[in-house]
XYZ file of N, CA and C in Angstrom:
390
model
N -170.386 -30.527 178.056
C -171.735 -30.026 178.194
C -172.154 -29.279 176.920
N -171.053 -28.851 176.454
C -171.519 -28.302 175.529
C -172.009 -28.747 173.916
N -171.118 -29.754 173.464
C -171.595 -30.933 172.819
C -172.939 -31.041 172.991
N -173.078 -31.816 174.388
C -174.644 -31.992 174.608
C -175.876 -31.281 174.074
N -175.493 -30.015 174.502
C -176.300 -28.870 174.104
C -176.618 -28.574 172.684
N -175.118 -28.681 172.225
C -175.306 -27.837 170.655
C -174.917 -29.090 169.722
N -174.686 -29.900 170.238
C -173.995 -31.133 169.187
C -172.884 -30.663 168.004
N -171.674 -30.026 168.908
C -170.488 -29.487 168.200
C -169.230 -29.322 169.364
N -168.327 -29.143 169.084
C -167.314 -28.847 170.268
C -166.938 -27.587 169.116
N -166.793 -26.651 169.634
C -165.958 -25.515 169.263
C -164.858 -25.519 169.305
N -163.916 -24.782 167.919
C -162.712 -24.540 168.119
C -162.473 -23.825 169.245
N -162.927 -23.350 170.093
C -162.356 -22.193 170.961
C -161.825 -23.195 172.062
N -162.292 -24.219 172.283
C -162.404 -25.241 173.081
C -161.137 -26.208 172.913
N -161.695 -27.277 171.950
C -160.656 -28.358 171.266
C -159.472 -28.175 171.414
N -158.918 -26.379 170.336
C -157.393 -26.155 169.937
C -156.482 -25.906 171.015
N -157.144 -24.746 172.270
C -156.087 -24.499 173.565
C -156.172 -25.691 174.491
N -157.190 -26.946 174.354
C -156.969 -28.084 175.113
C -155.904 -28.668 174.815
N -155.495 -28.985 173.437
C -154.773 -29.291 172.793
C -153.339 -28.845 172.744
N -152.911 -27.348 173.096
C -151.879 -26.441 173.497
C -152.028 -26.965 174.814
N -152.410 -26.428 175.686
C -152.799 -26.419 177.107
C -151.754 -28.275 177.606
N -152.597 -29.090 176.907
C -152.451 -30.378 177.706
C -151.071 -30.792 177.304
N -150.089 -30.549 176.203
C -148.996 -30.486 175.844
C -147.784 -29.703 176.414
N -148.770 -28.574 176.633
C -147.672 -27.534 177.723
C -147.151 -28.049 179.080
N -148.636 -28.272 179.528
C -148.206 -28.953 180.843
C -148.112 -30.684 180.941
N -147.881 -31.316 180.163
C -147.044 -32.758 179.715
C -145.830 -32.211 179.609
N -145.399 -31.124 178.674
C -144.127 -30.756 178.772
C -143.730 -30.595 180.507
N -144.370 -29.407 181.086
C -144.058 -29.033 182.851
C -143.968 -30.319 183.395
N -144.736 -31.467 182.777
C -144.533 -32.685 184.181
C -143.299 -33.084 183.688
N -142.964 -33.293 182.331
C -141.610 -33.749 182.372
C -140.542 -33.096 182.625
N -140.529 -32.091 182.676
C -139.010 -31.284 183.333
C -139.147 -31.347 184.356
N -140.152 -30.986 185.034
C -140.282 -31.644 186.568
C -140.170 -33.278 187.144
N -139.873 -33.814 186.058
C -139.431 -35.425 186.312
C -140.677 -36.766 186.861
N -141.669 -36.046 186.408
C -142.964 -36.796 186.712
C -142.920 -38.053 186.296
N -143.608 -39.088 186.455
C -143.673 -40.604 185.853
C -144.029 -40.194 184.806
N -144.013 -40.782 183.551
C -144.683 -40.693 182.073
C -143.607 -40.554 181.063
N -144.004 -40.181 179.824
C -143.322 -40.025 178.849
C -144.344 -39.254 177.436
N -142.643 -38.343 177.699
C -143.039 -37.372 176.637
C -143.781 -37.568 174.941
N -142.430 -38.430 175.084
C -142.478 -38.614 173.605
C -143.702 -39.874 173.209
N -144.272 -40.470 174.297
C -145.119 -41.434 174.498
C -146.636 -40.420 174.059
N -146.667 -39.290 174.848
C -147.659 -38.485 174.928
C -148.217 -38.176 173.557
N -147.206 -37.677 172.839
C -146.926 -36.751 171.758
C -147.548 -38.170 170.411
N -147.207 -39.385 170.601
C -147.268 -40.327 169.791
C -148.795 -40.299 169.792
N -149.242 -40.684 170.756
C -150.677 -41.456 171.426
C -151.257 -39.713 170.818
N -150.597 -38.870 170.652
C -151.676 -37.675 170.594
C -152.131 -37.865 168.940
N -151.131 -38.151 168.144
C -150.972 -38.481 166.789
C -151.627 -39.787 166.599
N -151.160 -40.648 167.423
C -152.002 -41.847 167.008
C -153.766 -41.666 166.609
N -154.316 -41.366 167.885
C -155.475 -41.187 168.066
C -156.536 -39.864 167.299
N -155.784 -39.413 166.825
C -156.010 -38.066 165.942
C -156.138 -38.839 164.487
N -155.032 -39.163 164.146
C -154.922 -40.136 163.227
C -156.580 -41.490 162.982
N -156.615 -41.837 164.269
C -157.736 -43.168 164.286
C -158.769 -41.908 164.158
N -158.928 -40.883 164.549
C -160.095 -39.975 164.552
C -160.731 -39.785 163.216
N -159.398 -39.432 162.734
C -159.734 -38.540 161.815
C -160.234 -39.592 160.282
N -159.621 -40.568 160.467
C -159.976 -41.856 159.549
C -161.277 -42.235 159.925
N -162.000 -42.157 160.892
C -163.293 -42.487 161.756
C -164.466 -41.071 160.938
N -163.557 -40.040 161.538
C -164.489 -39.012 160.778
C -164.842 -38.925 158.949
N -163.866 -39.413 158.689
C -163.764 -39.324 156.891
C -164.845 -40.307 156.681
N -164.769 -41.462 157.396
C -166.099 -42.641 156.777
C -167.210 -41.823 157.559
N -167.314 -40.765 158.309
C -168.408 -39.794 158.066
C -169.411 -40.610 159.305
N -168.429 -41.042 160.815
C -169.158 -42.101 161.550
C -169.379 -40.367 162.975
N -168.274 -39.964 163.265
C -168.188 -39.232 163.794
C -167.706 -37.319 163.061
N -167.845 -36.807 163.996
C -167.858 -34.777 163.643
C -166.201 -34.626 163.515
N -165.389 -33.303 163.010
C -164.513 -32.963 162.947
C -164.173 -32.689 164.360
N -164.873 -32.257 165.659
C -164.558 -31.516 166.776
C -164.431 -32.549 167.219
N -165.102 -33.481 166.832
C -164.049 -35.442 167.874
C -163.025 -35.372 167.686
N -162.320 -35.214 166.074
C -161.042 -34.853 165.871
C -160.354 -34.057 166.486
N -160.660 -32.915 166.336
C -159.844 -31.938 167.436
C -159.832 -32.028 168.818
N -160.954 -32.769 169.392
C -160.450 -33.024 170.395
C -159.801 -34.464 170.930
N -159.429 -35.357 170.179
C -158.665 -36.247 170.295
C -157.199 -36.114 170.528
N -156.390 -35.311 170.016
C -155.318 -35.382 170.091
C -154.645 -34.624 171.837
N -155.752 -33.775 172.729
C -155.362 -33.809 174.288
C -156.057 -35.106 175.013
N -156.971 -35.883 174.259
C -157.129 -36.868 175.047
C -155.526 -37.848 174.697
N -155.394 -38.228 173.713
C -154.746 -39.347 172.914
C -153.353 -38.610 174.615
N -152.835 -37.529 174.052
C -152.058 -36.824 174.793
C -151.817 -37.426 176.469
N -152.602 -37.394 177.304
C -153.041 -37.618 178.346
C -152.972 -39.144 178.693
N -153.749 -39.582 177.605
C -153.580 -41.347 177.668
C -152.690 -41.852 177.824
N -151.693 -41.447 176.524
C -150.348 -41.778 175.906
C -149.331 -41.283 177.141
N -149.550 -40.176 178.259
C -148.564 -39.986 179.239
C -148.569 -41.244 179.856
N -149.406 -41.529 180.443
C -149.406 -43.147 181.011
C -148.662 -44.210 180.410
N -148.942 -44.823 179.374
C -149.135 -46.378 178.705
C -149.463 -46.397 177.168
N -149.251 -47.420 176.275
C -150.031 -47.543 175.274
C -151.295 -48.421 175.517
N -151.174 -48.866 176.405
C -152.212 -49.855 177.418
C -153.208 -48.517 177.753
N -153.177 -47.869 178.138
C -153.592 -46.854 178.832
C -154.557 -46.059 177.094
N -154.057 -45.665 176.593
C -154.015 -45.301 175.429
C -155.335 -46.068 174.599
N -154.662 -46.962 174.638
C -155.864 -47.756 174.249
C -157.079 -48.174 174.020
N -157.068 -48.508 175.380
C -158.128 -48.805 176.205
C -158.975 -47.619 176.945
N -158.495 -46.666 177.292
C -158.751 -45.167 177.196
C -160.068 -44.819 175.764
N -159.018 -44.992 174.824
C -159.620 -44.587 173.330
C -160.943 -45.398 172.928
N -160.461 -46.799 173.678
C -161.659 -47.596 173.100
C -163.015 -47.561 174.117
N -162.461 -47.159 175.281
C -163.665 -46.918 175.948
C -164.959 -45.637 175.709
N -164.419 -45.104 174.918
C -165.385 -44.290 174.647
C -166.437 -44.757 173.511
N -165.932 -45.493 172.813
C -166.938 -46.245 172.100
C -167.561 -47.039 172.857
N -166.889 -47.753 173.557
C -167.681 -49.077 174.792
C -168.618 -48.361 175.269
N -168.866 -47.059 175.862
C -169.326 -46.317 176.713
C -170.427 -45.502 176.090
N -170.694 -45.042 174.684
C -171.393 -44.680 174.109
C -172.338 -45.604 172.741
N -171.948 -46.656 172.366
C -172.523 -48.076 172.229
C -173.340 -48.061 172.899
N -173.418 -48.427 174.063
C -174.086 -48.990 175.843
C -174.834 -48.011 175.752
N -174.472 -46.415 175.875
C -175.668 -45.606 175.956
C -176.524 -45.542 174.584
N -176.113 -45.256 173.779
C -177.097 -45.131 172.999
C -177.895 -46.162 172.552
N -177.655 -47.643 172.605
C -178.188 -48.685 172.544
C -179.775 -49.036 173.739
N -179.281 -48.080 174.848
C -179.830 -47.599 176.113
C -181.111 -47.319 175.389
N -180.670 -45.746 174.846
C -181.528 -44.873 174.200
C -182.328 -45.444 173.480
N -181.841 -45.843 172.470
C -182.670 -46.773 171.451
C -183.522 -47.670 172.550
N -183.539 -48.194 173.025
C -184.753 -49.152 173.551
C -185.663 -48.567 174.919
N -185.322 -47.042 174.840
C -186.326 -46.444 175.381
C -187.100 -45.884 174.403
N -186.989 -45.911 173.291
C -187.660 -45.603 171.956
C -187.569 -43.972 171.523
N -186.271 -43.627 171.573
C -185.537 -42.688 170.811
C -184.757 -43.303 169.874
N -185.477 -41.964 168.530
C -185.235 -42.490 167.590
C -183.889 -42.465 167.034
N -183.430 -43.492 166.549
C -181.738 -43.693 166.202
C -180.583 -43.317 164.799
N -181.901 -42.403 164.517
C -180.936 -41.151 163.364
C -180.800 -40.279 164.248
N -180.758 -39.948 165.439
C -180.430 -38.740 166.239
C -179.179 -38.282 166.142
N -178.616 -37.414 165.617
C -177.230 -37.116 165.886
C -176.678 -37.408 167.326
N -175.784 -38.224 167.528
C -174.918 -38.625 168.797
C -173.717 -37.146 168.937
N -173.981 -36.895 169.742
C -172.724 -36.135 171.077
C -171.853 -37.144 171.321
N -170.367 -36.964 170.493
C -170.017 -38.554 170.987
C -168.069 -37.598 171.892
N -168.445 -36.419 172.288
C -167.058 -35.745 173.197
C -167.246 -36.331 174.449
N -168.570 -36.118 175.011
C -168.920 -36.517 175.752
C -168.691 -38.300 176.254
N -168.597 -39.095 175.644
C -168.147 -40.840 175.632
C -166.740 -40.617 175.793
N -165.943 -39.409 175.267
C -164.836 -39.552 174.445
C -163.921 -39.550 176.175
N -164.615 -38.315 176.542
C -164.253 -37.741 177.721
C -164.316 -38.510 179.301
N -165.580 -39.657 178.925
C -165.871 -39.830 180.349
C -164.978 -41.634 180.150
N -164.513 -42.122 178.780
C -164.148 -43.143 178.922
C -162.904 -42.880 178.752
N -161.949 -41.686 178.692
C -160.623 -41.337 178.917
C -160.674 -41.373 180.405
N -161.373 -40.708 180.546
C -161.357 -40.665 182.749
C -161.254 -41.936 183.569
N -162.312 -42.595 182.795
C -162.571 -43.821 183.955
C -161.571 -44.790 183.641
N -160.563 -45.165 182.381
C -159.680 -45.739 182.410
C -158.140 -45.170 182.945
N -158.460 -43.696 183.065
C -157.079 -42.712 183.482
C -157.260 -43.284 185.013
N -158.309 -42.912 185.809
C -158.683 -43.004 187.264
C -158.351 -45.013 187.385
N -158.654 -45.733 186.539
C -158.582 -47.078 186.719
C -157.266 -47.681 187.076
N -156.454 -46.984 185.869
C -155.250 -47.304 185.482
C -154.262 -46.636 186.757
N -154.709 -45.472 187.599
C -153.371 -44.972 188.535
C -153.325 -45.789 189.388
């Protein structure tokens, strides 16, 4: 929501998601949960990695970056399938909308909120995939 609002994700936000979703990936695995750790930890790097190469050609914000690596995290507990397709849905998902936008005749230098895609196409493939 907040994206939305201000078209930024705050560090205050991004960095303890980022602690936070690692901590407790760590708790599910000592507790012996389905997933994988070291799967998590990859997919968190991977996708941080695809971010941050995304942000340098100057397509997306630094706070996509930071917050990629508890999504990538989350994905990567699942699958690289999961991971994936997770990651890529947020482009699928914000494409579609803003393409939306555009042909309601908003204009298409608008800065895009793109946490928001990032977030709702990690979900719907997390919720798909259990």
């Amino acid at each position: 929501m907040i994206d939305l609002a201000v078209q930024r994700l705050p560090d205050v936000l991004t960095l303890p998601a980022c602690g936070g979703t690692l901590l407790l990936l760590t708790a599910a695995a000592l507790a012996g949960e389905p997933g994988s750790l070291g799967r998590a930890s990859a997919g968190a790097a991977v996708l941080t990695a695809v971010f941050l190469l995304i942000a340098l050609a100057g397509a997306i914000w630094l706070g996509d970056v930071k917050l990629a690596p508890a999504i990538g995290a989350l994905l990567g507990w699942g699958s690289w399938t999961v991971l994936f397709w997770g990651g890529a849905a947020g482009f699928v998902i914000g494409a579609v909308s803003e393409v939306a936008r555009m042909a309601a005749g908003h204009d298409r230098r608008t800065h895009v909120s793109f946490g928001p895609y990032m977030v709702i196409g990690a979900l719907a493939v997390s919720v798909a995939s259990a």
